PDB file of C-alpha atoms in Angstrom:
ATOM      1  CA  UNK J1274      -0.096  -0.139  -0.001  1.00  0.00           C
ATOM      2  CA  UNK J1275       1.252   3.293  -0.985  1.00  0.00           C
ATOM      3  CA  UNK J1276       1.186   5.882   1.940  1.00  0.00           C
ATOM      4  CA  UNK J1277       2.695   8.752   0.474  1.00  0.00           C
ATOM      5  CA  UNK J1278       4.244   9.892  -2.746  1.00  0.00           C
ATOM      6  CA  UNK J1279       7.339  12.292  -2.630  1.00  0.00           C
ATOM      7  CA  UNK J1280       7.791  14.735  -5.349  1.00  0.00           C
ATOM      8  CA  UNK J1281      11.258  14.576  -6.689  1.00  0.00           C
ATOM      9  CA  UNK J1282      12.056  17.871  -8.395  1.00  0.00           C
ATOM     10  CA  UNK J1283      15.308  18.144 -10.601  1.00  0.00           C
ATOM     11  CA  UNK J1284      15.605  21.813  -9.823  1.00  0.00           C
ATOM     12  CA  UNK J1285      15.793  21.433  -6.415  1.00  0.00           C
ATOM     13  CA  UNK J1286      19.013  19.321  -6.658  1.00  0.00           C
ATOM     14  CA  UNK J1287      20.833  21.517  -9.219  1.00  0.00           C
ATOM     15  CA  UNK J1288      19.496  24.842  -8.796  1.00  0.00           C
ATOM     16  CA  UNK J1289      17.485  27.145 -10.973  1.00  0.00           C
ATOM     17  CA  UNK J1290      18.752  27.878 -14.510  1.00  0.00           C
ATOM     18  CA  UNK J1291      21.555  25.021 -14.509  1.00  0.00           C
ATOM     19  CA  UNK J1292      21.868  22.141 -17.000  1.00  0.00           C
ATOM     20  CA  UNK J1293      19.131  19.439 -16.398  1.00  0.00           C
ATOM     21  CA  UNK J1294      21.610  16.898 -15.665  1.00  0.00           C
ATOM     22  CA  UNK J1295      22.467  15.319 -12.327  1.00  0.00           C
ATOM     23  CA  UNK J1296      24.127  12.157 -11.156  1.00  0.00           C
ATOM     24  CA  UNK J1297      22.839  10.490  -7.778  1.00  0.00           C
ATOM     25  CA  UNK J1298      24.600   7.411  -6.219  1.00  0.00           C
ATOM     26  CA  UNK J1299      23.032   5.405  -3.359  1.00  0.00           C
ATOM     27  CA  UNK J1300      25.616   3.375  -1.470  1.00  0.00           C
ATOM     28  CA  UNK J1301      25.006  -0.324  -0.704  1.00  0.00           C
ATOM     29  CA  UNK J1302      22.052  -1.125   1.526  1.00  0.00           C
ATOM     30  CA  UNK J1303      21.211   2.534   2.121  1.00  0.00           C
ATOM     31  CA  UNK J1304      18.293   3.154  -0.188  1.00  0.00           C
ATOM     32  CA  UNK J1305      15.032   3.611   1.591  1.00  0.00           C
ATOM     33  CA  UNK J1306      12.473   0.688   1.160  1.00  0.00           C
ATOM     34  CA  UNK J1307       9.126   1.422  -0.350  1.00  0.00           C
ATOM     35  CA  UNK J1308       9.877   5.311  -0.512  1.00  0.00           C
ATOM     36  CA  UNK J1309       7.338   5.934  -3.407  1.00  0.00           C
ATOM     37  CA  UNK J1310       8.268   8.909  -5.470  1.00  0.00           C
ATOM     38  CA  UNK J1311       7.385  10.624  -8.863  1.00  0.00           C
ATOM     39  CA  UNK J1312      10.004  12.602 -10.836  1.00  0.00           C
ATOM     40  CA  UNK J1313       9.465  15.495 -13.194  1.00  0.00           C
ATOM     41  CA  UNK J1314      12.437  14.187 -15.141  1.00  0.00           C
ATOM     42  CA  UNK J1315      13.737  10.986 -16.679  1.00  0.00           C
ATOM     43  CA  UNK J1316      16.434   8.831 -14.982  1.00  0.00           C
ATOM     44  CA  UNK J1317      18.794   5.931 -16.208  1.00  0.00           C
ATOM     45  CA  UNK J1318      19.127   3.643 -13.203  1.00  0.00           C
ATOM     46  CA  UNK J1319      22.300   1.469 -13.118  1.00  0.00           C
ATOM     47  CA  UNK J1320      22.296  -1.405 -10.701  1.00  0.00           C
ATOM     48  CA  UNK J1321      25.845  -1.599  -9.387  1.00  0.00           C
ATOM     49  CA  UNK J1322      25.921  -4.225  -6.770  1.00  0.00           C
ATOM     50  CA  UNK J1323      23.430  -6.870  -5.156  1.00  0.00           C
ATOM     51  CA  UNK J1324      19.539  -7.152  -5.950  1.00  0.00           C
ATOM     52  CA  UNK J1325      16.429  -5.718  -4.828  1.00  0.00           C
ATOM     53  CA  UNK J1326      12.801  -5.087  -6.119  1.00  0.00           C
ATOM     54  CA  UNK J1327      11.570  -2.347  -8.388  1.00  0.00           C
ATOM     55  CA  UNK J1328       8.031  -1.386  -7.914  1.00  0.00           C
ATOM     56  CA  UNK J1329       5.753   0.884 -10.001  1.00  0.00           C
ATOM     57  CA  UNK J1330       2.163   1.760  -9.193  1.00  0.00           C
ATOM     58  CA  UNK J1331      -0.697   2.224 -11.705  1.00  0.00           C
ATOM     59  CA  UNK J1332      -3.854   0.778 -10.974  1.00  0.00           C
ATOM     60  CA  UNK J1333      -2.250  -2.061  -9.449  1.00  0.00           C
ATOM     61  CA  UNK J1334       1.576  -2.347  -7.933  1.00  0.00           C
ATOM     62  CA  UNK J1335       3.818  -3.799 -10.387  1.00  0.00           C
ATOM     63  CA  UNK J1336       7.076  -5.541  -9.262  1.00  0.00           C
ATOM     64  CA  UNK J1337      10.149  -6.883 -10.915  1.00  0.00           C
ATOM     65  CA  UNK J1338      13.297  -8.179  -9.198  1.00  0.00           C
ATOM     66  CA  UNK J1339      16.467  -6.389 -10.284  1.00  0.00           C
ATOM     67  CA  UNK J1340      19.997  -7.586  -9.919  1.00  0.00           C
ATOM     68  CA  UNK J1341      23.603  -6.295 -10.547  1.00  0.00           C
ATOM     69  CA  UNK J1342      23.945  -5.063 -14.112  1.00  0.00           C
ATOM     70  CA  UNK J1343      20.301  -4.160 -14.876  1.00  0.00           C
ATOM     71  CA  UNK J1344      19.639  -0.907 -16.322  1.00  0.00           C
ATOM     72  CA  UNK J1345      16.145   0.874 -15.690  1.00  0.00           C
ATOM     73  CA  UNK J1346      14.773   3.814 -17.509  1.00  0.00           C
ATOM     74  CA  UNK J1347      11.959   5.828 -15.726  1.00  0.00           C
ATOM     75  CA  UNK J1348      10.177   8.913 -17.216  1.00  0.00           C
ATOM     76  CA  UNK J1349       8.193  11.614 -15.801  1.00  0.00           C
ATOM     77  CA  UNK J1350       4.995  10.910 -14.134  1.00  0.00           C
ATOM     78  CA  UNK J1351       5.695   7.360 -12.961  1.00  0.00           C
ATOM     79  CA  UNK J1352       5.265   6.508  -9.428  1.00  0.00           C
ATOM     80  CA  UNK J1353       8.103   4.271  -8.103  1.00  0.00           C
ATOM     81  CA  UNK J1354      10.009   2.844  -5.434  1.00  0.00           C
ATOM     82  CA  UNK J1355      12.577   0.061  -4.377  1.00  0.00           C
ATOM     83  CA  UNK J1356      12.088  -2.814  -1.874  1.00  0.00           C
ATOM     84  CA  UNK J1357      14.371  -5.250  -0.446  1.00  0.00           C
ATOM     85  CA  UNK J1358      17.222  -2.939  -0.575  1.00  0.00           C
ATOM     86  CA  UNK J1359      19.440  -4.385   2.219  1.00  0.00           C
ATOM     87  CA  UNK J1360      22.384  -5.358  -0.512  1.00  0.00           C
ATOM     88  CA  UNK J1361      21.211  -3.134  -3.197  1.00  0.00           C
ATOM     89  CA  UNK J1362      23.571  -0.160  -4.812  1.00  0.00           C
ATOM     90  CA  UNK J1363      22.469   1.963  -7.603  1.00  0.00           C
ATOM     91  CA  UNK J1364      23.567   5.230  -9.221  1.00  0.00           C
ATOM     92  CA  UNK J1365      21.082   7.134 -11.486  1.00  0.00           C
ATOM     93  CA  UNK J1366      21.762   9.589 -14.185  1.00  0.00           C
ATOM     94  CA  UNK J1367      18.941  12.124 -13.929  1.00  0.00           C
ATOM     95  CA  UNK J1368      18.095  14.378 -17.103  1.00  0.00           C
ATOM     96  CA  UNK J1369      15.403  16.422 -18.539  1.00  0.00           C
ATOM     97  CA  UNK J1370      15.476  15.449 -22.225  1.00  0.00           C
ATOM     98  CA  UNK J1371      12.652  17.747 -22.978  1.00  0.00           C
ATOM     99  CA  UNK J1372      14.944  20.896 -21.792  1.00  0.00           C
ATOM    100  CA  UNK J1373      18.513  19.392 -22.461  1.00  0.00           C
ATOM    101  CA  UNK J1374      18.601  20.570 -26.011  1.00  0.00           C
ATOM    102  CA  UNK J1375      20.470  17.594 -27.291  1.00  0.00           C
ATOM    103  CA  UNK J1376      21.469  17.307 -30.920  1.00  0.00           C
ATOM    104  CA  UNK J1377      19.855  13.775 -31.605  1.00  0.00           C
ATOM    105  CA  UNK J1378      20.339  13.959 -35.274  1.00  0.00           C
ATOM    106  CA  UNK J1379      20.082  10.315 -36.566  1.00  0.00           C
ATOM    107  CA  UNK J1380      20.259   9.105 -32.981  1.00  0.00           C
ATOM    108  CA  UNK J1381      16.780   7.578 -33.448  1.00  0.00           C
ATOM    109  CA  UNK J1382      18.076   5.113 -35.882  1.00  0.00           C
ATOM    110  CA  UNK J1383      19.298   3.454 -32.789  1.00  0.00           C
ATOM    111  CA  UNK J1384      16.274   2.013 -30.935  1.00  0.00           C
ATOM    112  CA  UNK J1385      17.863   2.492 -27.611  1.00  0.00           C
ATOM    113  CA  UNK J1386      17.583   6.183 -28.112  1.00  0.00           C
ATOM    114  CA  UNK J1387      13.811   5.998 -28.404  1.00  0.00           C
ATOM    115  CA  UNK J1388      13.723   4.710 -25.019  1.00  0.00           C
ATOM    116  CA  UNK J1389      15.854   7.258 -23.523  1.00  0.00           C
ATOM    117  CA  UNK J1390      14.608  10.254 -25.614  1.00  0.00           C
ATOM    118  CA  UNK J1391      10.888   8.871 -26.012  1.00  0.00           C
ATOM    119  CA  UNK J1392       8.622  10.399 -28.510  1.00  0.00           C
ATOM    120  CA  UNK J1393       5.453   8.270 -27.525  1.00  0.00           C
ATOM    121  CA  UNK J1394       3.909   7.545 -24.053  1.00  0.00           C
ATOM    122  CA  UNK J1395       5.540   4.420 -22.070  1.00  0.00           C
ATOM    123  CA  UNK J1396       3.410   1.889 -20.389  1.00  0.00           C
ATOM    124  CA  UNK J1397       4.067   1.132 -16.655  1.00  0.00           C
ATOM    125  CA  UNK J1398       4.578  -2.613 -17.512  1.00  0.00           C
ATOM    126  CA  UNK J1399       7.658  -1.397 -19.529  1.00  0.00           C
ATOM    127  CA  UNK J1400       9.011   1.040 -17.021  1.00  0.00           C
ATOM    128  CA  UNK J1401       8.939  -1.411 -14.188  1.00  0.00           C
ATOM    129  CA  UNK J1402      11.336  -3.728 -16.096  1.00  0.00           C
ATOM    130  CA  UNK J1403      15.058  -3.422 -17.069  1.00  0.00           C
ATOM    131  CA  UNK J1404      15.664  -2.256 -20.442  1.00  0.00           C
ATOM    132  CA  UNK J1405      19.011  -4.348 -20.340  1.00  0.00           C
ATOM    133  CA  UNK J1406      21.413  -6.343 -18.293  1.00  0.00           C
ATOM    134  CA  UNK J1407      24.946  -5.363 -18.706  1.00  0.00           C
ATOM    135  CA  UNK J1408      27.678  -7.798 -18.464  1.00  0.00           C
ATOM    136  CA  UNK J1409      30.352  -7.415 -15.649  1.00  0.00           C
ATOM    137  CA  UNK J1410      32.713  -6.098 -17.975  1.00  0.00           C
ATOM    138  CA  UNK J1411      30.488  -3.303 -19.675  1.00  0.00           C
ATOM    139  CA  UNK J1412      29.292  -2.093 -16.215  1.00  0.00           C
ATOM    140  CA  UNK J1413      32.917  -1.764 -15.023  1.00  0.00           C
ATOM    141  CA  UNK J1414      33.484   0.129 -18.223  1.00  0.00           C
ATOM    142  CA  UNK J1415      30.589   2.608 -17.491  1.00  0.00           C
ATOM    143  CA  UNK J1416      30.994   3.084 -13.656  1.00  0.00           C
ATOM    144  CA  UNK J1417      34.105   5.643 -14.222  1.00  0.00           C
ATOM    145  CA  UNK J1418      32.278   7.319 -17.105  1.00  0.00           C
ATOM    146  CA  UNK J1419      29.455   7.860 -14.694  1.00  0.00           C
ATOM    147  CA  UNK J1420      31.766   9.215 -12.127  1.00  0.00           C
ATOM    148  CA  UNK J1421      33.384  11.415 -14.501  1.00  0.00           C
ATOM    149  CA  UNK J1422      30.161  12.890 -15.494  1.00  0.00           C
ATOM    150  CA  UNK J1423      29.213  13.375 -11.761  1.00  0.00           C
ATOM    151  CA  UNK J1424      32.677  15.409 -11.348  1.00  0.00           C
ATOM    152  CA  UNK J1425      32.180  17.214 -14.522  1.00  0.00           C
ATOM    153  CA  UNK J1426      28.894  18.433 -13.401  1.00  0.00           C
ATOM    154  CA  UNK J1427      29.949  19.731 -10.082  1.00  0.00           C
ATOM    155  CA  UNK J1428      33.121  21.595 -11.747  1.00  0.00           C
ATOM    156  CA  UNK J1429      32.409  25.173 -13.049  1.00  0.00           C
ATOM    157  CA  UNK J1430      35.390  25.681 -15.292  1.00  0.00           C
ATOM    158  CA  UNK J1431      35.523  26.707 -18.719  1.00  0.00           C
ATOM    159  CA  UNK J1432      33.678  24.050 -21.255  1.00  0.00           C
ATOM    160  CA  UNK J1433      32.478  21.860 -18.166  1.00  0.00           C
ATOM    161  CA  UNK J1434      28.731  21.959 -19.652  1.00  0.00           C
ATOM    162  CA  UNK J1435      29.480  20.782 -23.245  1.00  0.00           C
ATOM    163  CA  UNK J1436      31.982  18.195 -21.774  1.00  0.00           C
ATOM    164  CA  UNK J1437      29.057  16.949 -19.254  1.00  0.00           C
ATOM    165  CA  UNK J1438      26.931  16.662 -22.261  1.00  0.00           C
ATOM    166  CA  UNK J1439      29.410  15.029 -24.305  1.00  0.00           C
ATOM    167  CA  UNK J1440      30.038  12.302 -21.556  1.00  0.00           C
ATOM    168  CA  UNK J1441      26.313  11.800 -21.147  1.00  0.00           C
ATOM    169  CA  UNK J1442      26.028  11.051 -24.870  1.00  0.00           C
ATOM    170  CA  UNK J1443      28.870   8.780 -24.485  1.00  0.00           C
ATOM    171  CA  UNK J1444      27.232   6.738 -22.060  1.00  0.00           C
ATOM    172  CA  UNK J1445      24.065   6.502 -23.957  1.00  0.00           C
ATOM    173  CA  UNK J1446      25.666   5.544 -27.226  1.00  0.00           C
ATOM    174  CA  UNK J1447      27.774   2.855 -25.226  1.00  0.00           C
ATOM    175  CA  UNK J1448      24.292   1.456 -23.919  1.00  0.00           C
ATOM    176  CA  UNK J1449      22.689   1.860 -27.397  1.00  0.00           C
ATOM    177  CA  UNK J1450      25.530  -0.423 -28.929  1.00  0.00           C
ATOM    178  CA  UNK J1451      25.134  -3.048 -26.504  1.00  0.00           C
ATOM    179  CA  UNK J1452      22.361  -5.021 -28.042  1.00  0.00           C
ATOM    180  CA  UNK J1453      21.789  -6.027 -31.862  1.00  0.00           C
ATOM    181  CA  UNK J1454      20.627  -3.162 -33.913  1.00  0.00           C
ATOM    182  CA  UNK J1455      17.971  -2.822 -36.432  1.00  0.00           C
ATOM    183  CA  UNK J1456      19.208  -1.764 -39.849  1.00  0.00           C
ATOM    184  CA  UNK J1457      17.213   1.495 -40.717  1.00  0.00           C
ATOM    185  CA  UNK J1458      17.307   3.830 -43.586  1.00  0.00           C
ATOM    186  CA  UNK J1459      19.568   6.678 -42.573  1.00  0.00           C
ATOM    187  CA  UNK J1460      17.763   9.984 -41.829  1.00  0.00           C
ATOM    188  CA  UNK J1461      19.455  13.024 -43.378  1.00  0.00           C
ATOM    189  CA  UNK J1462      16.786  15.661 -42.946  1.00  0.00           C
ATOM    190  CA  UNK J1463      18.146  16.678 -39.741  1.00  0.00           C
ATOM    191  CA  UNK J1464      21.437  17.819 -41.016  1.00  0.00           C
ATOM    192  CA  UNK J1465      19.512  20.381 -43.069  1.00  0.00           C
ATOM    193  CA  UNK J1466      18.558  22.085 -39.364  1.00  0.00           C
ATOM    194  CA  UNK J1467      21.907  23.689 -39.566  1.00  0.00           C
ATOM    195  CA  UNK J1468      20.249  26.221 -42.258  1.00  0.00           C
ATOM    196  CA  UNK J1469      17.692  27.097 -39.892  1.00  0.00           C
ATOM    197  CA  UNK J1470      20.081  28.055 -37.426  1.00  0.00           C
ATOM    198  CA  UNK J1471      21.886  30.189 -39.753  1.00  0.00           C
ATOM    199  CA  UNK J1472      18.615  31.685 -40.899  1.00  0.00           C
ATOM    200  CA  UNK J1473      17.780  32.417 -37.227  1.00  0.00           C
ATOM    201  CA  UNK J1474      21.167  33.827 -36.399  1.00  0.00           C
ATOM    202  CA  UNK J1475      20.794  36.291 -39.461  1.00  0.00           C
ATOM    203  CA  UNK J1476      17.278  37.243 -38.830  1.00  0.00           C
ATOM    204  CA  UNK J1477      16.281  37.028 -35.175  1.00  0.00           C
ATOM    205  CA  UNK J1478      16.218  40.968 -34.773  1.00  0.00           C
ATOM    206  CA  UNK J1479      13.146  40.802 -37.318  1.00  0.00           C
ATOM    207  CA  UNK J1480       9.778  39.218 -37.172  1.00  0.00           C
ATOM    208  CA  UNK J1481      10.442  35.424 -38.131  1.00  0.00           C
ATOM    209  CA  UNK J1482       7.463  32.968 -38.705  1.00  0.00           C
ATOM    210  CA  UNK J1483       7.554  29.257 -38.657  1.00  0.00           C
ATOM    211  CA  UNK J1484       6.701  29.294 -42.339  1.00  0.00           C
ATOM    212  CA  UNK J1485       9.732  31.277 -43.058  1.00  0.00           C
ATOM    213  CA  UNK J1486      12.194  29.031 -41.265  1.00  0.00           C
ATOM    214  CA  UNK J1487      10.529  26.088 -43.257  1.00  0.00           C
ATOM    215  CA  UNK J1488      11.145  27.613 -46.399  1.00  0.00           C
ATOM    216  CA  UNK J1489      14.770  28.343 -45.279  1.00  0.00           C
ATOM    217  CA  UNK J1490      15.423  24.577 -45.206  1.00  0.00           C
ATOM    218  CA  UNK J1491      13.033  23.490 -48.133  1.00  0.00           C
ATOM    219  CA  UNK J1492      10.691  21.588 -45.849  1.00  0.00           C
ATOM    220  CA  UNK J1493       7.125  21.813 -45.190  1.00  0.00           C
ATOM    221  CA  UNK J1494       6.281  23.488 -41.521  1.00  0.00           C
ATOM    222  CA  UNK J1495       5.085  19.959 -40.153  1.00  0.00           C
ATOM    223  CA  UNK J1496       8.337  17.879 -41.532  1.00  0.00           C
ATOM    224  CA  UNK J1497      10.495  21.010 -40.440  1.00  0.00           C
ATOM    225  CA  UNK J1498       9.023  20.926 -37.043  1.00  0.00           C
ATOM    226  CA  UNK J1499       9.718  17.093 -36.555  1.00  0.00           C
ATOM    227  CA  UNK J1500      13.204  17.428 -37.733  1.00  0.00           C
ATOM    228  CA  UNK J1501      14.156  20.253 -35.712  1.00  0.00           C
ATOM    229  CA  UNK J1502      12.613  18.717 -32.582  1.00  0.00           C
ATOM    230  CA  UNK J1503      14.697  15.607 -33.176  1.00  0.00           C
ATOM    231  CA  UNK J1504      18.075  17.687 -33.770  1.00  0.00           C
ATOM    232  CA  UNK J1505      17.476  20.055 -30.730  1.00  0.00           C
ATOM    233  CA  UNK J1506      14.873  18.677 -28.301  1.00  0.00           C
ATOM    234  CA  UNK J1507      12.602  21.813 -28.507  1.00  0.00           C
ATOM    235  CA  UNK J1508      10.375  23.439 -31.057  1.00  0.00           C
ATOM    236  CA  UNK J1509      11.804  25.992 -33.566  1.00  0.00           C
ATOM    237  CA  UNK J1510       9.697  28.757 -31.973  1.00  0.00           C
ATOM    238  CA  UNK J1511      10.799  27.972 -28.443  1.00  0.00           C
ATOM    239  CA  UNK J1512      14.622  27.865 -30.005  1.00  0.00           C
ATOM    240  CA  UNK J1513      14.018  31.145 -31.535  1.00  0.00           C
ATOM    241  CA  UNK J1514      12.652  32.565 -28.383  1.00  0.00           C
ATOM    242  CA  UNK J1515      15.514  31.278 -26.333  1.00  0.00           C
ATOM    243  CA  UNK J1516      17.994  32.605 -28.697  1.00  0.00           C
ATOM    244  CA  UNK J1517      16.652  36.185 -28.512  1.00  0.00           C
ATOM    245  CA  UNK J1518      16.618  36.021 -24.878  1.00  0.00           C
ATOM    246  CA  UNK J1519      20.323  35.041 -24.906  1.00  0.00           C
ATOM    247  CA  UNK J1520      21.068  38.036 -27.082  1.00  0.00           C
ATOM    248  CA  UNK J1521      18.997  40.139 -24.971  1.00  0.00           C
ATOM    249  CA  UNK J1522      21.081  39.152 -21.936  1.00  0.00           C
ATOM    250  CA  UNK J1523      24.378  40.159 -23.862  1.00  0.00           C
ATOM    251  CA  UNK J1524      22.902  43.573 -24.928  1.00  0.00           C
ATOM    252  CA  UNK J1525      21.862  44.171 -21.181  1.00  0.00           C
ATOM    253  CA  UNK J1526      25.246  43.411 -19.767  1.00  0.00           C
ATOM    254  CA  UNK J1527      27.415  44.977 -22.747  1.00  0.00           C
ATOM    255  CA  UNK J1528      25.504  48.135 -23.467  1.00  0.00           C
ATOM    256  CA  UNK J1529      23.482  50.850 -21.833  1.00  0.00           C
ATOM    257  CA  UNK J1530      20.555  50.498 -24.191  1.00  0.00           C
ATOM    258  CA  UNK J1531      17.008  50.942 -22.591  1.00  0.00           C
ATOM    259  CA  UNK J1532      15.025  47.741 -22.152  1.00  0.00           C
ATOM    260  CA  UNK J1533      12.562  48.769 -25.017  1.00  0.00           C
ATOM    261  CA  UNK J1534      15.591  49.208 -27.319  1.00  0.00           C
ATOM    262  CA  UNK J1535      16.967  45.976 -26.513  1.00  0.00           C
ATOM    263  CA  UNK J1536      13.686  44.261 -26.926  1.00  0.00           C
ATOM    264  CA  UNK J1537      13.380  45.886 -30.510  1.00  0.00           C
ATOM    265  CA  UNK J1538      16.885  44.744 -31.452  1.00  0.00           C
ATOM    266  CA  UNK J1539      16.309  41.242 -30.521  1.00  0.00           C
ATOM    267  CA  UNK J1540      13.043  40.937 -32.335  1.00  0.00           C
ATOM    268  CA  UNK J1541      10.473  41.268 -29.341  1.00  0.00           C
ATOM    269  CA  UNK J1542       7.672  43.664 -29.973  1.00  0.00           C
ATOM    270  CA  UNK J1543       8.366  45.983 -27.009  1.00  0.00           C
ATOM    271  CA  UNK J1544      10.054  45.754 -23.572  1.00  0.00           C
ATOM    272  CA  UNK J1545       6.810  44.734 -21.689  1.00  0.00           C
ATOM    273  CA  UNK J1546       6.795  41.445 -23.700  1.00  0.00           C
ATOM    274  CA  UNK J1547      10.560  40.894 -23.239  1.00  0.00           C
ATOM    275  CA  UNK J1548      10.396  41.211 -19.570  1.00  0.00           C
ATOM    276  CA  UNK J1549       7.414  38.868 -19.547  1.00  0.00           C
ATOM    277  CA  UNK J1550       9.581  36.121 -21.192  1.00  0.00           C
ATOM    278  CA  UNK J1551      12.654  37.193 -19.338  1.00  0.00           C
ATOM    279  CA  UNK J1552      10.900  36.586 -15.924  1.00  0.00           C
ATOM    280  CA  UNK J1553       9.389  33.270 -16.960  1.00  0.00           C
ATOM    281  CA  UNK J1554      12.881  31.993 -18.237  1.00  0.00           C
ATOM    282  CA  UNK J1555      15.237  33.527 -15.613  1.00  0.00           C
ATOM    283  CA  UNK J1556      12.997  34.424 -12.664  1.00  0.00           C
ATOM    284  CA  UNK J1557      14.247  38.042 -12.849  1.00  0.00           C
ATOM    285  CA  UNK J1558      13.777  41.248 -14.611  1.00  0.00           C
ATOM    286  CA  UNK J1559      15.875  42.547 -17.350  1.00  0.00           C
ATOM    287  CA  UNK J1560      16.937  45.601 -15.094  1.00  0.00           C
ATOM    288  CA  UNK J1561      17.685  43.360 -12.228  1.00  0.00           C
ATOM    289  CA  UNK J1562      19.545  40.967 -14.378  1.00  0.00           C
ATOM    290  CA  UNK J1563      21.625  44.083 -15.567  1.00  0.00           C
ATOM    291  CA  UNK J1564      22.222  45.494 -12.130  1.00  0.00           C
ATOM    292  CA  UNK J1565      23.243  42.021 -10.765  1.00  0.00           C
ATOM    293  CA  UNK J1566      25.720  41.435 -13.713  1.00  0.00           C
ATOM    294  CA  UNK J1567      27.235  44.689 -13.474  1.00  0.00           C
ATOM    295  CA  UNK J1568      27.961  44.401  -9.786  1.00  0.00           C
ATOM    296  CA  UNK J1569      29.574  40.876 -10.404  1.00  0.00           C
ATOM    297  CA  UNK J1570      31.642  42.659 -13.136  1.00  0.00           C
ATOM    298  CA  UNK J1571      32.688  45.501 -10.914  1.00  0.00           C
ATOM    299  CA  UNK J1572      33.489  42.805  -7.998  1.00  0.00           C
ATOM    300  CA  UNK J1573      35.695  40.973 -10.486  1.00  0.00           C
ATOM    301  CA  UNK J1574      37.538  44.058 -11.635  1.00  0.00           C
ATOM    302  CA  UNK J1575      38.264  44.990  -8.015  1.00  0.00           C
ATOM    303  CA  UNK J1576      39.529  41.614  -7.139  1.00  0.00           C
ATOM    304  CA  UNK J1577      41.839  41.521 -10.195  1.00  0.00           C
ATOM    305  CA  UNK J1578      43.272  45.000  -9.474  1.00  0.00           C
ATOM    306  CA  UNK J1579      43.939  43.666  -5.827  1.00  0.00           C
ATOM    307  CA  UNK J1580      45.634  40.584  -7.361  1.00  0.00           C
ATOM    308  CA  UNK J1581      47.721  42.801  -9.525  1.00  0.00           C
ATOM    309  CA  UNK J1582      48.529  45.247  -6.738  1.00  0.00           C
ATOM    310  CA  UNK J1583      46.783  48.174  -8.210  1.00  0.00           C
ATOM    311  CA  UNK J1584      44.652  49.937  -5.288  1.00  0.00           C
ATOM    312  CA  UNK J1585      43.712  52.945  -7.416  1.00  0.00           C
TER     313      UNK J1585
END
C-alpha cells in the first residue's frame, strides 16, 4: 500500500537555471524501502551491486526483481520505489530530455535512443522492467564514465557544460550499442536544420514565422518541426525565443540601451513582452539582471586589481 508519494524535483537538486543533468548514487544497503516518489524528469538507473525489487504503481502495484548489471529507465509521471534493498547499490543519471536541447540528429536510428528520449507514451509494464542487463565488464567500463560525469557537472570551469553533455551522450551511445541494432534507412533531414540555425542567427532581430524558417530549409512546416525537435529537443519557436533572450542578456550587460531598445533589437515587440518572457525563463527582470551582472563585473574587476597590486 502506498502511504505517501514524494515529489522528486530536479531543480531542487541542481538549482535554478542549471544544466538539467544530475548524477545521484545510493551506496550499498542505504536505499530507503518502499519510498514511493514521482519525478519531473527522466532517469537511467544502473544497478551496481546486489539485488532488490523495483516497484511501479499504476492501478495495481507492479514489481520486478532487479540485479547487478540491470539498467532501468524511468520517465516523468511514474510513481515508483524500491524494496528489499539491504544489498542494493544503484547510481542514477537524472536528466530532463525535454529541456536538455541535445542534438539527436540520426540518434533515433538506434532503437535505444527512443527509450532514453521517447517520442510516445511509455506503459508502466515497460517502465518497471530493466531495459537491458549489462555484462560485468561493460558495467565496469561505464562506472568510471558516470563518476566522471558527476565530477564534471560539479565543476564550474570553462567548457564543463559541453563536456558534461559529451560524457552523457557517450554513456547513452555505449548502451545503445550493447544489443543488436536494426538496420534502418539513414535520416538525413536533420542535417538541413543547420540552415535553420543560420537563418535564425541572421534574422532574429526581425519578425520570423514558422513558415519562413521551414522555407529556409526547403521543408513543409510539419516536416521541419519534426526534424527540428529531433535535432534540438525543442520546437523551432521555443529555440527562436531562447536565442533572442540570450542575445538580450548580452545587450543588457554589454550596453546601456533601454529595455525597450534591447527588445526591439532582439526581435521582441516591446520591452513589456521581453520582460514577461525574461521573468518566465530566468525568474528576474531585465533591469535586475543588468544590475546584478554589473555588480559581479565590478567585483571581478576589483579583485583583479587587488591581485595585481593596483589599489587605485
